[in-house]
Rosetta silent file (secondary structure, phi, psi, omega in degrees, C-alpha in Angstrom):
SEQUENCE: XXXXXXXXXXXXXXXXXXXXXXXXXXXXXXXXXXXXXXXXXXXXXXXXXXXXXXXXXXXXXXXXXXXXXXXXXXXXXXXXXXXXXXXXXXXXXXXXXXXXXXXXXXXXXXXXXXXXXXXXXXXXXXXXXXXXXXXXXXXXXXXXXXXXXXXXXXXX
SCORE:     score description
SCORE:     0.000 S_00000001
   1 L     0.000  138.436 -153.450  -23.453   11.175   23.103 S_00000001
   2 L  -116.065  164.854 -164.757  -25.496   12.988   20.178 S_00000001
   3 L   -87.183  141.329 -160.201  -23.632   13.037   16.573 S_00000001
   4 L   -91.719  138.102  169.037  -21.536   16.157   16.111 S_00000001
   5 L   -36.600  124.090 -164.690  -23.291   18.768   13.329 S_00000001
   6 L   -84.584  166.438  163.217  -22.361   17.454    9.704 S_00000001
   7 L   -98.286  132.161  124.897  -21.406   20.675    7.121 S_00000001
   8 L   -77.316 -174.144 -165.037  -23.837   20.612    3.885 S_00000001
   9 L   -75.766  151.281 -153.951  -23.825   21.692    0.625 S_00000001
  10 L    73.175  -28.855  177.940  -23.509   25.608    0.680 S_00000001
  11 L   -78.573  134.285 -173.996  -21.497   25.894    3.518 S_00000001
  12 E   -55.475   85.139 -178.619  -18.214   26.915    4.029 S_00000001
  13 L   -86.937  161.301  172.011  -15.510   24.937    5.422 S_00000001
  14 L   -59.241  133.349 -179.653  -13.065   25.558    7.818 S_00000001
  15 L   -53.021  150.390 -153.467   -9.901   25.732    6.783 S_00000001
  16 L  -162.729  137.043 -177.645   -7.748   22.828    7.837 S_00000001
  17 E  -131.366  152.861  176.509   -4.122   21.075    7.471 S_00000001
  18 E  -179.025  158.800 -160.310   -3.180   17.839    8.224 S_00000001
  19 E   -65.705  146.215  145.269   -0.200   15.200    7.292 S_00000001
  20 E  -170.101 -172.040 -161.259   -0.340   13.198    4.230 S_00000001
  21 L   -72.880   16.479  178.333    1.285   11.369    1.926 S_00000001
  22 L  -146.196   38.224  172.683    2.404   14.294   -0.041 S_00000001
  23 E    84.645 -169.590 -176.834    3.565   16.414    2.756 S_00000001
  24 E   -78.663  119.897  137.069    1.025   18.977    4.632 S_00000001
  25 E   -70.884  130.561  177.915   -2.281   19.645    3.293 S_00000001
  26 E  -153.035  155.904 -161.869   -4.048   22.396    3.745 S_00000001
  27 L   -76.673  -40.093 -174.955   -7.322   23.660    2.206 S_00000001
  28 L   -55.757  -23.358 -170.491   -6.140   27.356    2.135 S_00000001
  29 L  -105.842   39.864 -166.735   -3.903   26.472   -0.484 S_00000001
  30 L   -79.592  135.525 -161.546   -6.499   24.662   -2.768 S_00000001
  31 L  -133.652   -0.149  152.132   -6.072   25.680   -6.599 S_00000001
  32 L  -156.782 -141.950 -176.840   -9.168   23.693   -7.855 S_00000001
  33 E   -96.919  141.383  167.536  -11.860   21.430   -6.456 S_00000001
  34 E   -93.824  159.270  160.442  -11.526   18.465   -3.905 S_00000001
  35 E  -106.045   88.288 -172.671  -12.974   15.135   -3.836 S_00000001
  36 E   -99.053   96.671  155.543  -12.225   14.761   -0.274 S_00000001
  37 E   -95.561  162.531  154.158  -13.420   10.842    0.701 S_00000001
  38 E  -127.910  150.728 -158.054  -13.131    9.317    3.676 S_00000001
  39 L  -126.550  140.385 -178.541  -12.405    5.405    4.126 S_00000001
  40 L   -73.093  -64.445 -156.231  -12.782    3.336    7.452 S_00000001
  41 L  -124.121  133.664  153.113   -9.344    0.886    6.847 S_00000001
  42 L   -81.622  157.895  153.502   -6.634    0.951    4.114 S_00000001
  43 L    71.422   49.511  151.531   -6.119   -2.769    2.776 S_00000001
  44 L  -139.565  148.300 -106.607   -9.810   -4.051    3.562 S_00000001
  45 L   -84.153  -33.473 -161.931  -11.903   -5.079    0.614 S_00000001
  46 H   -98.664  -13.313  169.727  -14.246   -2.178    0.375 S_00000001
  47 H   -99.218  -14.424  158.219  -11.794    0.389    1.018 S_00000001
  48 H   -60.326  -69.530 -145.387   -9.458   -1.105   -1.926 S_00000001
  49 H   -63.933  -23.923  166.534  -12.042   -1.030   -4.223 S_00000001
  50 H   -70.391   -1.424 -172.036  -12.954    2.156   -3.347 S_00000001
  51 H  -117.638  -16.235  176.448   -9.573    4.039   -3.596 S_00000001
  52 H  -111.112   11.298  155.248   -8.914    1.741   -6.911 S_00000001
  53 H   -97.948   -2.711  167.188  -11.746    3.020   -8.221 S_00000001
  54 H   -86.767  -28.585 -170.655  -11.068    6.418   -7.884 S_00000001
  55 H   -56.938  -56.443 -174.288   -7.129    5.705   -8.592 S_00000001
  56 L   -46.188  -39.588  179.228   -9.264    4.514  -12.208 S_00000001
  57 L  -131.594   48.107  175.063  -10.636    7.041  -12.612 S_00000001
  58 H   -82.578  -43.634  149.226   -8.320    9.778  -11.534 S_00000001
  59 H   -12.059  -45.225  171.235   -7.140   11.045  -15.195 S_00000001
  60 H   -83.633  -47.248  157.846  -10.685   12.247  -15.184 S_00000001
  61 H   -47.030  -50.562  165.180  -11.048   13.906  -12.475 S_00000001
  62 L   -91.585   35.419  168.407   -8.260   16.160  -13.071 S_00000001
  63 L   -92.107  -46.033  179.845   -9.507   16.700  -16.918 S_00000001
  64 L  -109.742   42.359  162.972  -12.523   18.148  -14.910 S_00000001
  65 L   100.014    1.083 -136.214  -10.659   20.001  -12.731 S_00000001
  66 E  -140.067   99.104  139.559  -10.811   18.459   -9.359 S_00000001
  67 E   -95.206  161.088 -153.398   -8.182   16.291   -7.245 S_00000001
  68 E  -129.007  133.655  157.055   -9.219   13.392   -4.853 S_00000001
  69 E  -134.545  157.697 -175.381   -7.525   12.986   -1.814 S_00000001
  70 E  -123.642  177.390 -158.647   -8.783   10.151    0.648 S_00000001
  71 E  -162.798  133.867  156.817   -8.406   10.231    4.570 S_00000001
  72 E  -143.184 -154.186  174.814   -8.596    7.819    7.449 S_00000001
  73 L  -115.008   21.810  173.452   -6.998    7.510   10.652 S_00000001
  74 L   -47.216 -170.287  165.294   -4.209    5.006    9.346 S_00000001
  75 L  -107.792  153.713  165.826   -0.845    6.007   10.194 S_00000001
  76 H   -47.301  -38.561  174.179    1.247    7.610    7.009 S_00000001
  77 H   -50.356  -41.487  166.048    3.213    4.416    7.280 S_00000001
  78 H   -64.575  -60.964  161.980   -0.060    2.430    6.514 S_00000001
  79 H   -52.572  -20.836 -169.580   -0.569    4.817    3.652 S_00000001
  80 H   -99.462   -1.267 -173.610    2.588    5.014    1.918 S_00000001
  81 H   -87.020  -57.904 -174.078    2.181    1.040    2.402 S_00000001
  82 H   -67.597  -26.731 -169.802   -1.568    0.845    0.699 S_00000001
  83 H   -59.036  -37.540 -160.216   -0.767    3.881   -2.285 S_00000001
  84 H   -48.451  -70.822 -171.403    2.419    1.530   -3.142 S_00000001
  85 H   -19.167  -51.667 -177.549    0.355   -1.261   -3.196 S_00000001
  86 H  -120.519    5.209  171.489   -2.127   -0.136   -5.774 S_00000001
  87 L    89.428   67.624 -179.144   -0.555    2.541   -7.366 S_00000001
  88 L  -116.510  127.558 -162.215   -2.587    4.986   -6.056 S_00000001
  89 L   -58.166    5.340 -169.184   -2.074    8.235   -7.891 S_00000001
  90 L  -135.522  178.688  174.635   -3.193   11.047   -4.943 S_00000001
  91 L   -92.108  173.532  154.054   -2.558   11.530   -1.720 S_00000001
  92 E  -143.677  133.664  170.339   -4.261   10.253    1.614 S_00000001
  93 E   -55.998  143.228 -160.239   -4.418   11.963    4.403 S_00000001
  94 E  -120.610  115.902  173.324   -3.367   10.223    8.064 S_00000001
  95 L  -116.286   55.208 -171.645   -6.115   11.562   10.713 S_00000001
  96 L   -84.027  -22.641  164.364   -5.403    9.722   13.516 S_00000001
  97 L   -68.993   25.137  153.753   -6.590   12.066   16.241 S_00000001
  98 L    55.555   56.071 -172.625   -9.965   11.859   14.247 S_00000001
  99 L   -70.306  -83.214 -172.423   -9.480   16.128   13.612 S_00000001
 100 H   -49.824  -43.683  166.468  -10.833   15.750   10.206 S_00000001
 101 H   -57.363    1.042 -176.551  -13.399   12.754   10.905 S_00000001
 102 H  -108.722  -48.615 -164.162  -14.892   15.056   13.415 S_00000001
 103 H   -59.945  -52.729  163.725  -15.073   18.341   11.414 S_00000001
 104 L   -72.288  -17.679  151.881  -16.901   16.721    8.653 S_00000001
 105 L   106.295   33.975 -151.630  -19.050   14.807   10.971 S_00000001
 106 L  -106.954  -37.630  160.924  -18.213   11.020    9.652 S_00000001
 107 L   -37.906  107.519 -177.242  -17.657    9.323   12.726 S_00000001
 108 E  -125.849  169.159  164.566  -20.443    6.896   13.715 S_00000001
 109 E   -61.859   65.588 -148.305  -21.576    4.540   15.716 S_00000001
 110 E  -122.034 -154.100   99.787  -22.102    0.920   13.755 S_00000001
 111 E   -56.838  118.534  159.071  -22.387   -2.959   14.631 S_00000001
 112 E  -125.701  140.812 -175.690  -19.639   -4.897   13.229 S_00000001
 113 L    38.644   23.956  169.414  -20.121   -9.011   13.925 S_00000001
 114 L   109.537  -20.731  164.424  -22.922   -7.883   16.301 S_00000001
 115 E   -71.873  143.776  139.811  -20.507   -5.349   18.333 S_00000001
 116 E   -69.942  132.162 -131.468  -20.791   -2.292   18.657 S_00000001
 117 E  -151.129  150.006  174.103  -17.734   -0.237   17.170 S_00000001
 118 E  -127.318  161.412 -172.820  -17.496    3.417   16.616 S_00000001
 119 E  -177.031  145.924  173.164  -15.628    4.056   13.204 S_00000001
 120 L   -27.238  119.877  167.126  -15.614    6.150    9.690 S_00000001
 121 L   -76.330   92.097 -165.404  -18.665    6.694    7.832 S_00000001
 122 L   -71.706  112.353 -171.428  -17.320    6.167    3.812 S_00000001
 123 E  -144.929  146.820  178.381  -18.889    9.543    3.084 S_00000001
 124 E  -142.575  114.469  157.486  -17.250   11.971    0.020 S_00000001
 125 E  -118.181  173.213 -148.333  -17.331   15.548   -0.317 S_00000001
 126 E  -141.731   97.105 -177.302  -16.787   18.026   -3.087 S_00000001
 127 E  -107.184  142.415 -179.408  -15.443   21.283   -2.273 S_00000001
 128 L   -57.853 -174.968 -167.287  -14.802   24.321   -4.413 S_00000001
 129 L   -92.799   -2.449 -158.896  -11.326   26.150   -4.898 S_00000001
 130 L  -107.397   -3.369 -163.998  -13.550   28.780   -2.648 S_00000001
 131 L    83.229   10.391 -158.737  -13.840   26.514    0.427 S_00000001
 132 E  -113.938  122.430  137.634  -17.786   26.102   -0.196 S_00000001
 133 E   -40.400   94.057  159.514  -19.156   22.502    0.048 S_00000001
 134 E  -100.701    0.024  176.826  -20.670   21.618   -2.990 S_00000001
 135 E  -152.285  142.045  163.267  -21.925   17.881   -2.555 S_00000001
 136 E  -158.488  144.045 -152.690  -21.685   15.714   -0.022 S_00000001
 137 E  -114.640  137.047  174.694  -22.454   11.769   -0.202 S_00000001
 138 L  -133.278  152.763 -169.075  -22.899    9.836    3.220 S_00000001
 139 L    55.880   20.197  177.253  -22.916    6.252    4.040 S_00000001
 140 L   -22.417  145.977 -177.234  -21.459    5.634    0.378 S_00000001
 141 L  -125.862  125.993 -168.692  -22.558    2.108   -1.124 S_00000001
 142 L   -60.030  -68.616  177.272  -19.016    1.563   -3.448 S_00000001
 143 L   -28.119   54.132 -160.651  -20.628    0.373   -6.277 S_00000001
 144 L   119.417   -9.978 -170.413  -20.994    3.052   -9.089 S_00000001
 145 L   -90.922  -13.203  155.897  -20.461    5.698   -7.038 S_00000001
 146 L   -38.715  -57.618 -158.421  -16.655    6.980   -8.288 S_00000001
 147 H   -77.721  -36.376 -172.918  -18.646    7.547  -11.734 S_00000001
 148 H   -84.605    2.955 -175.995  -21.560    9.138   -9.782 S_00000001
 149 H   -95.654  -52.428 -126.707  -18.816   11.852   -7.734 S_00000001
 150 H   -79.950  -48.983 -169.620  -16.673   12.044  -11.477 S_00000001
 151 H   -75.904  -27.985 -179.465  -20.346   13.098  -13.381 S_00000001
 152 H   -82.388  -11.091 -178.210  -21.430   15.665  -10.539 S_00000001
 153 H  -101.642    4.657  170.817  -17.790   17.533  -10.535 S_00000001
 154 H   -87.227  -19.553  174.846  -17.950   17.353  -14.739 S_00000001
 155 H   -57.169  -62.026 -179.832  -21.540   19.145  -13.886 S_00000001
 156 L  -108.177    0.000    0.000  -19.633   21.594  -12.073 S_00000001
């Protein structure tokens, strides 16, 4: 099975709704820029720190314009369980028929304990109020990289 076409930077995306934890999202009605990540699990280690490091440094983000929403295939119940948890100030989107994870192209293949598994690539992109992909980070390494989204959408 060959990996479905990823969108890059310049391209447009399709417009797109889906549940979250702040009612229906949808792109069409986007009034500045997203920081749309996607996370394999809420409430495993690497997906906290990554959602409490954006929750940290969400103040800033909308100073430079931009709301963060995060996305997995949890159920909303699992989300309204992990925002509680950490306080997390945005919404996240509940994709469990893998819509969104397909459209952006994040779904992979990986080894976990030696298995093979197929599951969410923690990948983050950064789309205008226009729909246009302006960044997009794949295979995310956690460390530093909140600060490294928050300085490219103060760039733009």
């Amino acid at each position: 099975m060959s990996e479905p076409i990823s969108p890059s930077a310049g391209d447009l995306i399709s417009p797109f709704e889906a549940d979250s934890t702040a009612g229906r999202f949808s792109l069409a009605d986007l009034k500045q820029t997203l920081v749309l990540y996607f996370y394999p699990k809420d409430n495993t280690p690497g997906c906290t720190t990554q959602s409490v490091d954006f929750r940290d440094q969400h103040e800033a983000f909308l100073s430079a314009g931009a709301m963060v929403v995060g996305v997995s295939r949890d159920s909303l119940k699992s989300h309204e369980n992990f925002k509680k948890k950490y306080e997390l100030p945005f919404a996240l989107i509940s994709d469990p028929s893998e819509a969104l994870c397909t459209q952006f192209g994040v779904m992979k293949n990986k080894m976990m304990y030696g298995k093979p598994v197929r599951g969410i690539e923690r990948s983050t992109f950064v789309i205008s109020q226009q729909g246009k992909l302006l960044k997009a980070w794949r295979g995310v390494k956690i460390p530093g990289h909140v600060t490294e989204v928050l300085e490219f959408v103060k760039g733009h």
